[in-house]
Each structure stands twice: as structure tokens, then as C-alpha cells.
Amino acid sequence: MSEQLNLIIVLVAVVAVIGIGAAFFLVRGRKAPKGTYTGPRDANDPAPTLTTDAPSTEAPETTASADAEAAAIDVVDETAGKVLVPTDVPEPVQGRLARLRARLSKSNNVLGKGLLALLSQDKIDEDVWDEIEETLLLADLGTEPTLELVDALRERVKVEGSRDPQRVHDMLREELIKLVDPTMDRNFIPVRHADRPNVIMVVGVNGVGKTTTIGKMARVLVAENKDVILGAADTFRAAAAEQLATWGDRVGVPTVKSDIDGADPASVAFEAVTAGIEQEVDIVMIDTAGRLQNKVGLMDELGKIKRVIEKKATVDEVLLVLDATTGQNGLNQAKVFSEVVNVTGIVLTKLDGTAKGGIVVAIQRQLGVPVKLVGLGEGPDDLAPFDAEAFVDALLD
């Protein structure tokens, strides 16, 4: 009888251990899936991974309940060993424009104020015109635009003969707006093609802030309710891919990158575009390695990236990021980049402090392409679409 009792006790203990073990594994099985994308998606889009390592771009299978559970908590990527940060809500574009105009007015008003003071004098002789010309050249306006503006102002002052401050202000505003050219297409909110995303390449020399600019551009696009994928094709700078992915994580935008140092940047760009097509996103933005414009080999590689992308989709936009404080040196950079990859738009960073407002006119004249975005600070939302009239008004305020 005691043997039977002992046997019963052993069986009960075994069952209890099995039950506890089953409960433990069941609880573990309810953990949130790794890398779940929590950003805004179209209803028919598959959920991409939050950070995708090239060349694989397949998204993990998830259930609706798992997705909901993942959205309610911080998602832990055990492979990368990091906790993904909650997403931010970027500032709307209109709010940026008002704030950036106010900042530009404070930082770059030397040009406008100087011209207004000279043109409002009781007597405008040749010495005054020489001062006006010098002021424009020091503002990086460029020789040709400077002569054009001075000639136009000379003619209007001669014909109108007005010294009224408000009339002088209006006259200068009209001529400056003509130079900045409000007729250029500065649209930066691209439209998805019927069968593929809009593809944007971002290029520039080392140190101008390309990766940071792309992160800020992603915030602008997310604020406009666009689905975006980033491609980390800057495979040579240490931690560039991680920096880009961090910017993307902040607004729920996935990043396609390679886990191999020095990987072929063209392959990463190709995989990013492939992922964008498969996941039906609106826009794919490709970061590229910074390079000096006089390094032929690196510039040739930039052309290769563009050619490889075009095996899968068209490159709709090539944005050149320039540091506005570099002045005429930036013009030399722009010319070479435009020859290699057909630049379609300019992003001017650091358009404050020592930057000269005239660089906007000079760069547009040289390339024949518009300044589309300007940055005036270090904050995540200190980037805004460029507006010709708002720019000139800020100079003259």
C-alpha cells in the first residue's frame, strides 16, 4: 500500500513539473515579435521590418494580435541588442516655415538692411552704387547676378526717383524675388508612381550633413503622411547606417542596410528600392557616402549606384546637400556632382550664422536647378521647403 502511495506522489509531482514548464513556454511565446514596423501604412501594405539588413528584405510573418501587442510596448531587437525608441510626431511643414523665416530674418538681415540703407540715401552717386555692388558680392550673390541686380536698380531709381523708404523696400523686394526666381519648381513632396515608389538619391561631400539631412527629410515626408523607406548606401563611414536607422526609428521609417562593413553601396541601394517596391511605399531615399568632387574613382562609383538603381526603377530626384557657409567652394562641388548624377535639386544646410543669403541665387544660376530645402539649425525639425518670397521677405524684415 505504501509503495502505491509513493508511486502516486511521484506521478503527481511529474505532472506538476510538466504543467509549470508548459505555462512558462506559453508565456514566452506571447512575447512581441522582433522588428515590428509600427509606423503608418496603407491598408494593403505588408509590414516591413524596422531595420532590414541587405541583401535580405523579407518581412517576418506576424499576426494581427501580435502586431497590436507589439505596438503597445517598446519592441526589443535581441539581435541588435537595443531597445527601439518610441516614434515622434514631426512638426507640420507650415509651422516650420514660419519659425525658419523668423530665424533667417535674424541671421541674414545684413544683406537686406545694408541695401535698404544705401538705396534710401538722399544722393545715390557712383560711390554708393559701388558699395551696393560690393555688398552683393560679399553676400555670395555671384558676379553675373550682382551686375544684373545693380543695373535693374539703377534703371528703376533713375525712372522713379523715389526716396520713400517703403517704396525703396518694395522696389528692392521685387528685384530680389526676380533673382531668386519663384517660377522654379521647388516641389519636394513627391508622388508615388502607379507601380513603384518615387526614388530620391542624396549626394554631397564629406561633412555637409547628408545623413542628418535625410533623417530630417524623412520627418518632413512623414508629416505629409508619406510611407518612406531609407537605404543606407553609405557603407564606408563608421556607424553611418546606424545613424540613419536611428533617425528612421524616431518616426517609424524602416532602414535597409548591410551588416557587412564596406559592403557594395550599389547593392544596398538596389535592395532598398526592391524593398520599397515589394512593400508598396511612396518614397525610397538613398543615402550615399560623402566624397570629394575631385576624387574620380568615388565619383564614378556614385554614377554606378544610380545605374544599378535604374535596373529596378527610375531615380526621380537627385538632391545635392551643400553647406551654405562654404560659399563659392560649394559652387565648384555642385558643378562636378551635377555632371556625374544629374542633380535635380539643392538642400542648403547651415543657412544661418556666417552663411551669405546670396548663395541661393548663385547656386541656382550655375546649375539651373532650384534650392528645394533649407536648414537653419540643429533641431530635428529645423528643415523646411524653400520659398522664394518668404526668403526675400526674411532678408528685408
Short mmCIF file of C-alpha atoms in Angstrom, two decimals:
data_model
loop_
_atom_site.label_atom_id
_atom_site.label_comp_id
_atom_site.label_asym_id
_atom_site.label_seq_id
_atom_site.Cartn_x
_atom_site.Cartn_y
_atom_site.Cartn_z
CA MET A 1 0.00 0.00 0.00
CA SER A 2 2.86 2.38 0.87
CA GLU A 3 4.51 1.57 -2.48
CA GLN A 4 1.31 2.53 -4.32
CA LEU A 5 1.13 5.75 -2.32
CA ASN A 6 4.73 6.60 -3.19
CA LEU A 7 4.02 5.93 -6.87
CA ILE A 8 1.00 8.22 -6.80
CA ILE A 9 3.06 11.01 -5.19
CA VAL A 10 5.78 10.67 -7.87
CA LEU A 11 3.20 10.80 -10.69
CA VAL A 12 1.58 13.92 -9.20
CA ALA A 13 4.99 15.61 -8.93
CA VAL A 14 5.85 14.79 -12.57
CA VAL A 15 2.50 16.17 -13.80
CA ALA A 16 3.04 19.35 -11.78
CA VAL A 17 6.52 19.91 -13.27
CA ILE A 18 5.20 19.35 -16.78
CA GLY A 19 2.36 21.82 -16.18
CA ILE A 20 4.67 24.51 -14.84
CA GLY A 21 7.03 24.04 -17.81
CA ALA A 22 4.18 24.29 -20.32
CA ALA A 23 2.91 27.50 -18.70
CA PHE A 24 6.41 29.01 -18.80
CA PHE A 25 6.87 28.38 -22.53
CA LEU A 26 3.35 29.61 -23.27
CA VAL A 27 4.10 32.95 -21.59
CA ARG A 28 7.38 33.26 -23.51
CA GLY A 29 5.57 32.55 -26.74
CA ARG A 30 3.41 35.66 -26.24
CA LYS A 31 6.43 37.97 -26.46
CA ALA A 32 6.24 40.73 -29.10
CA PRO A 33 7.79 39.86 -32.47
CA LYS A 34 11.18 41.40 -33.22
CA GLY A 35 11.43 44.37 -35.51
CA THR A 36 7.72 45.04 -35.98
CA TYR A 37 7.07 48.16 -38.05
CA THR A 38 4.78 50.48 -36.13
CA GLY A 39 4.61 53.44 -38.48
CA PRO A 40 1.63 54.47 -40.64
CA ARG A 41 0.96 52.07 -43.51
CA ASP A 42 -1.55 51.70 -46.30
CA ALA A 43 -4.18 49.08 -45.53
CA ASN A 44 -2.89 46.67 -48.19
CA ASP A 45 0.80 47.03 -47.35
CA PRO A 46 2.75 44.20 -45.71
CA ALA A 47 4.55 45.30 -42.54
CA PRO A 48 8.29 45.64 -43.27
CA THR A 49 10.99 45.09 -40.69
CA LEU A 50 12.00 48.16 -38.73
CA THR A 51 15.65 47.67 -39.69
CA THR A 52 16.37 45.48 -42.68
CA ASP A 53 19.81 44.08 -43.38
CA ALA A 54 20.65 43.81 -47.10
CA PRO A 55 20.51 41.70 -49.16
CA SER A 56 17.53 40.04 -47.45
CA THR A 57 14.42 42.23 -47.44
CA GLU A 58 11.74 39.75 -46.42
CA ALA A 59 9.47 40.83 -43.58
CA PRO A 60 8.74 38.39 -40.72
CA GLU A 61 5.26 36.93 -40.61
CA THR A 62 3.12 38.40 -37.86
CA THR A 63 -0.48 38.03 -36.75
CA ALA A 64 -2.85 40.92 -36.14
CA SER A 65 -2.89 40.25 -32.40
CA ALA A 66 0.91 40.14 -32.26
CA ASP A 67 1.11 43.43 -34.17
CA ALA A 68 -1.31 45.07 -31.72
CA GLU A 69 0.63 43.72 -28.76
CA ALA A 70 3.93 44.95 -30.25
CA ALA A 71 2.54 48.44 -30.83
CA ALA A 72 1.65 48.76 -27.14
CA ILE A 73 5.20 48.23 -25.85
CA ASP A 74 8.80 49.05 -26.74
CA VAL A 75 9.99 46.45 -29.24
CA VAL A 76 13.26 44.79 -28.27
CA ASP A 77 15.55 43.76 -31.14
CA GLU A 78 17.57 40.99 -29.49
CA THR A 79 19.86 40.60 -32.50
CA ALA A 80 20.95 44.23 -32.41
CA GLY A 81 20.84 44.31 -28.61
CA LYS A 82 18.95 47.57 -28.40
CA VAL A 83 15.54 48.91 -27.40
CA LEU A 84 13.85 50.70 -30.28
CA VAL A 85 12.78 54.20 -29.37
CA PRO A 86 9.14 55.32 -29.49
CA THR A 87 8.20 57.25 -32.63
CA ASP A 88 7.99 61.06 -32.69
CA VAL A 89 5.33 63.23 -34.27
CA PRO A 90 7.16 65.59 -36.69
CA GLU A 91 6.22 69.25 -36.86
CA PRO A 92 3.90 70.22 -39.78
CA VAL A 93 5.53 71.96 -42.75
CA GLN A 94 3.68 75.27 -42.32
CA GLY A 95 4.83 75.61 -38.74
CA ARG A 96 8.42 75.08 -39.84
CA LEU A 97 8.21 77.81 -42.48
CA ALA A 98 7.05 80.45 -40.03
CA ARG A 99 9.71 79.54 -37.46
CA LEU A 100 12.52 79.29 -40.00
CA ARG A 101 11.58 82.62 -41.57
CA ALA A 102 11.86 84.30 -38.19
CA ARG A 103 15.28 82.73 -37.60
CA LEU A 104 16.50 83.62 -41.09
CA SER A 105 15.38 87.20 -40.59
CA LYS A 106 17.64 87.49 -37.55
CA SER A 107 20.66 85.73 -39.01
CA ASN A 108 20.87 87.02 -42.58
CA ASN A 109 19.38 90.52 -42.49
CA VAL A 110 22.75 92.23 -43.05
CA LEU A 111 22.28 91.90 -46.81
CA GLY A 112 18.79 93.36 -46.94
CA LYS A 113 19.32 96.05 -44.33
CA GLY A 114 22.57 97.15 -45.95
CA LEU A 115 20.97 97.52 -49.36
CA LEU A 116 17.96 99.39 -47.99
CA ALA A 117 20.22 101.83 -46.17
CA LEU A 118 22.26 102.53 -49.29
CA LEU A 119 19.25 102.93 -51.58
CA SER A 120 17.47 105.26 -49.15
CA GLN A 121 20.23 107.90 -49.16
CA ASP A 122 19.40 111.41 -50.39
CA LYS A 123 22.06 111.17 -53.07
CA ILE A 124 22.96 107.92 -54.84
CA ASP A 125 26.19 108.53 -56.75
CA GLU A 126 28.74 106.15 -58.23
CA ASP A 127 30.35 105.58 -54.84
CA VAL A 128 27.02 104.37 -53.46
CA TRP A 129 26.49 102.06 -56.41
CA ASP A 130 29.98 100.64 -55.83
CA GLU A 131 29.04 99.97 -52.21
CA ILE A 132 25.83 98.24 -53.30
CA GLU A 133 27.79 96.06 -55.71
CA GLU A 134 30.33 95.19 -53.00
CA THR A 135 27.56 94.31 -50.55
CA LEU A 136 26.02 91.89 -53.04
CA LEU A 137 29.35 90.25 -53.89
CA LEU A 138 30.18 89.79 -50.20
CA ALA A 139 26.80 88.07 -49.80
CA ASP A 140 27.94 85.38 -52.30
CA LEU A 141 25.41 86.50 -54.89
CA GLY A 142 27.88 85.96 -57.72
CA THR A 143 29.21 88.37 -60.33
CA GLU A 144 26.56 87.97 -63.03
CA PRO A 145 23.51 88.20 -60.72
CA THR A 146 25.11 91.16 -58.92
CA LEU A 147 25.59 93.15 -62.12
CA GLU A 148 22.07 92.23 -63.22
CA LEU A 149 20.53 93.44 -59.97
CA VAL A 150 22.57 96.66 -59.86
CA ASP A 151 21.59 97.51 -63.45
CA ALA A 152 17.90 96.91 -62.69
CA LEU A 153 18.04 99.03 -59.55
CA ARG A 154 19.90 101.83 -61.34
CA GLU A 155 17.20 101.99 -64.00
CA ARG A 156 14.32 101.99 -61.53
CA VAL A 157 15.90 104.63 -59.29
CA LYS A 158 16.53 106.80 -62.33
CA VAL A 159 12.98 106.46 -63.64
CA GLU A 160 11.09 106.64 -60.34
CA GLY A 161 13.42 108.94 -58.43
CA SER A 162 11.75 107.89 -55.19
CA ARG A 163 13.44 108.01 -51.77
CA ASP A 164 10.38 106.94 -49.80
CA PRO A 165 11.56 104.09 -47.53
CA GLN A 166 8.54 101.90 -48.22
CA ARG A 167 8.86 102.40 -51.99
CA VAL A 168 12.59 101.58 -51.87
CA HIS A 169 11.77 98.48 -49.83
CA ASP A 170 9.14 97.35 -52.36
CA MET A 171 11.43 98.01 -55.30
CA LEU A 172 14.29 96.02 -53.80
CA ARG A 173 11.93 93.19 -52.83
CA GLU A 174 10.60 92.89 -56.38
CA GLU A 175 14.07 92.75 -57.93
CA LEU A 176 15.42 90.24 -55.39
CA ILE A 177 12.43 87.94 -55.92
CA LYS A 178 13.12 88.00 -59.66
CA LEU A 179 16.69 86.86 -58.97
CA VAL A 180 15.66 84.06 -56.62
CA ASP A 181 13.11 83.06 -59.29
CA PRO A 182 9.76 81.95 -57.81
CA THR A 183 8.87 80.20 -61.10
CA MET A 184 11.27 77.28 -60.47
CA ASP A 185 9.65 74.00 -59.47
CA ARG A 186 10.56 73.52 -55.80
CA ASN A 187 8.09 70.77 -55.02
CA PHE A 188 9.58 68.34 -52.55
CA ILE A 189 6.57 66.19 -51.76
CA PRO A 190 6.94 63.50 -54.45
CA VAL A 191 4.10 61.35 -55.73
CA ARG A 192 4.35 57.58 -55.90
CA HIS A 193 4.27 56.02 -59.38
CA ALA A 194 1.45 53.59 -60.19
CA ASP A 195 3.69 50.53 -59.87
CA ARG A 196 6.71 51.66 -57.85
CA PRO A 197 7.87 54.22 -55.30
CA ASN A 198 9.43 57.58 -56.04
CA VAL A 199 13.22 57.22 -55.60
CA ILE A 200 15.42 60.01 -54.21
CA MET A 201 19.23 59.89 -54.11
CA VAL A 202 21.03 62.24 -51.73
CA VAL A 203 24.65 63.19 -52.53
CA GLY A 204 27.34 65.60 -51.35
CA VAL A 205 30.85 65.93 -49.99
CA ASN A 206 32.00 64.78 -46.57
CA GLY A 207 30.86 66.84 -43.62
CA VAL A 208 27.86 68.65 -45.08
CA GLY A 209 25.40 66.60 -43.01
CA LYS A 210 23.84 64.31 -45.63
CA THR A 211 22.73 61.57 -43.24
CA THR A 212 21.27 64.05 -40.77
CA THR A 213 19.55 65.87 -43.62
CA ILE A 214 17.97 62.62 -44.85
CA GLY A 215 16.67 61.96 -41.35
CA LYS A 216 15.13 65.43 -41.25
CA MET A 217 13.72 64.99 -44.76
CA ALA A 218 12.07 61.75 -43.62
CA ARG A 219 10.37 63.72 -40.84
CA VAL A 220 9.03 66.24 -43.39
CA LEU A 221 7.63 63.44 -45.54
CA VAL A 222 6.10 61.56 -42.60
CA ALA A 223 4.44 64.84 -41.53
CA GLU A 224 2.88 64.85 -45.03
CA ASN A 225 1.57 61.30 -44.42
CA LYS A 226 4.00 59.56 -46.79
CA ASP A 227 5.29 55.98 -46.44
CA VAL A 228 9.09 56.04 -46.62
CA ILE A 229 11.99 53.56 -46.68
CA LEU A 230 15.61 54.64 -46.16
CA GLY A 231 18.57 53.00 -47.89
CA ALA A 232 21.91 53.17 -46.04
CA ALA A 233 24.28 53.10 -49.03
CA ASP A 234 26.97 54.99 -47.14
CA THR A 235 28.84 51.79 -46.30
CA PHE A 236 32.27 53.32 -45.69
CA ARG A 237 31.71 55.73 -42.82
CA ALA A 238 31.67 54.02 -39.45
CA ALA A 239 28.18 53.88 -37.91
CA ALA A 240 26.58 55.78 -40.81
CA ALA A 241 23.94 53.06 -41.26
CA GLU A 242 23.15 53.01 -37.55
CA GLN A 243 22.86 56.80 -37.51
CA LEU A 244 20.41 56.69 -40.40
CA ALA A 245 18.42 53.87 -38.81
CA THR A 246 18.13 55.85 -35.58
CA TRP A 247 16.65 58.80 -37.46
CA GLY A 248 14.23 56.43 -39.16
CA ASP A 249 13.26 54.72 -35.92
CA ARG A 250 12.22 58.06 -34.47
CA VAL A 251 9.41 58.44 -37.00
CA GLY A 252 8.64 54.78 -37.70
CA VAL A 253 10.54 54.61 -41.01
CA PRO A 254 12.44 51.36 -41.78
CA THR A 255 16.05 51.32 -42.99
CA VAL A 256 17.60 48.85 -45.42
CA LYS A 257 21.27 48.37 -44.54
CA SER A 258 24.08 45.84 -44.71
CA ASP A 259 25.69 44.25 -41.67
CA ILE A 260 28.98 43.94 -43.57
CA ASP A 261 31.47 46.81 -43.25
CA GLY A 262 32.43 48.19 -46.64
CA ALA A 263 29.62 46.39 -48.46
CA ASP A 264 28.89 47.36 -52.06
CA PRO A 265 26.78 50.55 -51.78
CA ALA A 266 25.08 49.92 -55.12
CA SER A 267 23.80 46.55 -53.85
CA VAL A 268 22.36 48.17 -50.71
CA ALA A 269 20.65 50.83 -52.82
CA PHE A 270 19.24 48.15 -55.13
CA GLU A 271 17.84 46.17 -52.18
CA ALA A 272 16.29 49.30 -50.68
CA VAL A 273 14.44 50.01 -53.92
CA THR A 274 13.40 46.34 -54.16
CA ALA A 275 12.00 46.52 -50.62
CA GLY A 276 10.18 49.73 -51.48
CA ILE A 277 8.51 48.10 -54.48
CA GLU A 278 7.53 44.96 -52.56
CA GLN A 279 6.15 46.92 -49.61
CA GLU A 280 4.36 49.47 -51.81
CA VAL A 281 5.83 52.53 -50.08
CA ASP A 282 5.58 56.03 -51.51
CA ILE A 283 9.24 57.06 -51.36
CA VAL A 284 12.68 55.42 -51.12
CA MET A 285 15.52 57.73 -50.04
CA ILE A 286 19.10 56.57 -50.61
CA ASP A 287 21.99 57.89 -48.51
CA THR A 288 25.40 57.83 -50.23
CA ALA A 289 28.96 58.11 -48.97
CA GLY A 290 30.44 61.57 -48.80
CA ARG A 291 33.13 62.14 -51.39
CA LEU A 292 35.32 64.97 -52.60
CA GLN A 293 34.33 66.22 -56.01
CA ASN A 294 37.92 65.81 -57.28
CA LYS A 295 38.15 62.06 -56.47
CA VAL A 296 37.39 60.48 -59.83
CA GLY A 297 37.02 56.89 -58.58
CA LEU A 298 34.50 57.77 -55.91
CA MET A 299 32.51 59.95 -58.27
CA ASP A 300 32.39 57.10 -60.77
CA GLU A 301 31.00 54.85 -58.02
CA LEU A 302 28.25 57.39 -57.40
CA GLY A 303 27.27 57.07 -61.03
CA LYS A 304 27.28 53.28 -60.64
CA ILE A 305 24.81 53.47 -57.74
CA LYS A 306 22.42 55.45 -59.92
CA ARG A 307 22.78 53.00 -62.84
CA VAL A 308 22.16 49.97 -60.60
CA ILE A 309 19.04 51.54 -59.08
CA GLU A 310 17.71 52.21 -62.57
CA LYS A 311 17.73 48.49 -63.32
CA LYS A 312 14.80 48.33 -60.91
CA ALA A 313 13.21 51.79 -61.00
CA THR A 314 13.80 55.36 -62.13
CA VAL A 315 15.77 57.77 -59.97
CA ASP A 316 13.25 60.59 -59.79
CA GLU A 317 15.27 63.08 -57.78
CA VAL A 318 18.96 63.65 -57.02
CA LEU A 319 19.35 66.12 -54.17
CA LEU A 320 22.74 67.69 -53.56
CA VAL A 321 23.36 68.72 -49.95
CA LEU A 322 25.56 71.82 -49.63
CA ASP A 323 26.88 73.66 -46.60
CA ALA A 324 25.79 77.26 -47.18
CA THR A 325 28.81 78.59 -45.28
CA THR A 326 31.26 77.25 -47.88
CA GLY A 327 30.27 79.96 -50.37
CA GLN A 328 31.96 79.74 -53.76
CA ASN A 329 33.58 76.39 -52.92
CA GLY A 330 30.09 74.95 -52.77
CA LEU A 331 29.55 76.09 -56.35
CA ASN A 332 32.55 74.06 -57.50
CA GLN A 333 31.23 70.98 -55.70
CA ALA A 334 27.80 71.42 -57.24
CA LYS A 335 29.14 71.63 -60.78
CA VAL A 336 31.04 68.31 -60.59
CA PHE A 337 28.24 66.40 -58.86
CA SER A 338 25.75 67.64 -61.42
CA GLU A 339 27.90 66.29 -64.25
CA VAL A 340 28.03 62.81 -62.70
CA VAL A 341 24.48 62.22 -61.46
CA ASN A 342 22.31 64.97 -62.96
CA VAL A 343 21.41 66.90 -59.81
CA THR A 344 17.75 68.00 -59.77
CA GLY A 345 17.59 69.99 -56.54
CA ILE A 346 19.67 71.56 -53.77
CA VAL A 347 19.40 71.27 -50.00
CA LEU A 348 21.22 74.14 -48.27
CA THR A 349 22.22 73.42 -44.69
CA LYS A 350 23.51 75.92 -42.12
CA LEU A 351 21.86 78.90 -43.81
CA ASP A 352 22.48 80.97 -40.68
CA GLY A 353 25.38 82.41 -38.77
CA THR A 354 28.17 83.16 -41.26
CA ALA A 355 26.19 81.96 -44.30
CA LYS A 356 25.52 84.50 -47.03
CA GLY A 357 21.99 84.61 -48.42
CA GLY A 358 23.22 85.28 -51.94
CA ILE A 359 24.45 81.69 -52.32
CA VAL A 360 20.84 80.70 -53.08
CA VAL A 361 20.87 82.77 -56.28
CA ALA A 362 24.42 81.82 -57.26
CA ILE A 363 23.86 78.06 -56.98
CA GLN A 364 20.60 78.17 -58.91
CA ARG A 365 22.17 80.22 -61.70
CA GLN A 366 25.14 77.88 -62.06
CA LEU A 367 23.20 74.61 -62.10
CA GLY A 368 19.85 75.73 -63.42
CA VAL A 369 18.16 73.72 -60.65
CA PRO A 370 16.21 75.04 -57.64
CA VAL A 371 17.04 75.17 -53.97
CA LYS A 372 14.29 72.94 -52.58
CA LEU A 373 15.04 72.74 -48.87
CA VAL A 374 16.93 74.84 -46.35
CA GLY A 375 18.18 74.07 -42.87
CA LEU A 376 18.70 76.76 -40.23
CA GLY A 377 19.51 74.85 -37.06
CA GLU A 378 20.41 71.61 -35.32
CA GLY A 379 16.91 70.62 -34.22
CA PRO A 380 15.18 67.60 -35.81
CA ASP A 381 12.53 69.83 -37.42
CA ASP A 382 14.87 72.67 -38.47
CA LEU A 383 14.47 71.85 -42.17
CA ALA A 384 11.78 73.28 -44.42
CA PRO A 385 10.83 73.59 -48.09
CA PHE A 386 12.36 76.72 -49.64
CA ASP A 387 10.00 79.53 -50.59
CA ALA A 388 11.41 82.38 -52.73
CA GLU A 389 9.14 85.16 -51.48
CA ALA A 390 9.43 84.13 -47.82
CA PHE A 391 13.22 84.04 -48.20
CA VAL A 392 13.41 87.56 -49.62
CA ASP A 393 10.95 88.90 -47.04
CA ALA A 394 13.12 87.44 -44.29
CA LEU A 395 16.16 89.21 -45.72
CA LEU A 396 14.36 92.55 -45.78
CA ASP A 397 12.48 92.30 -42.45
#
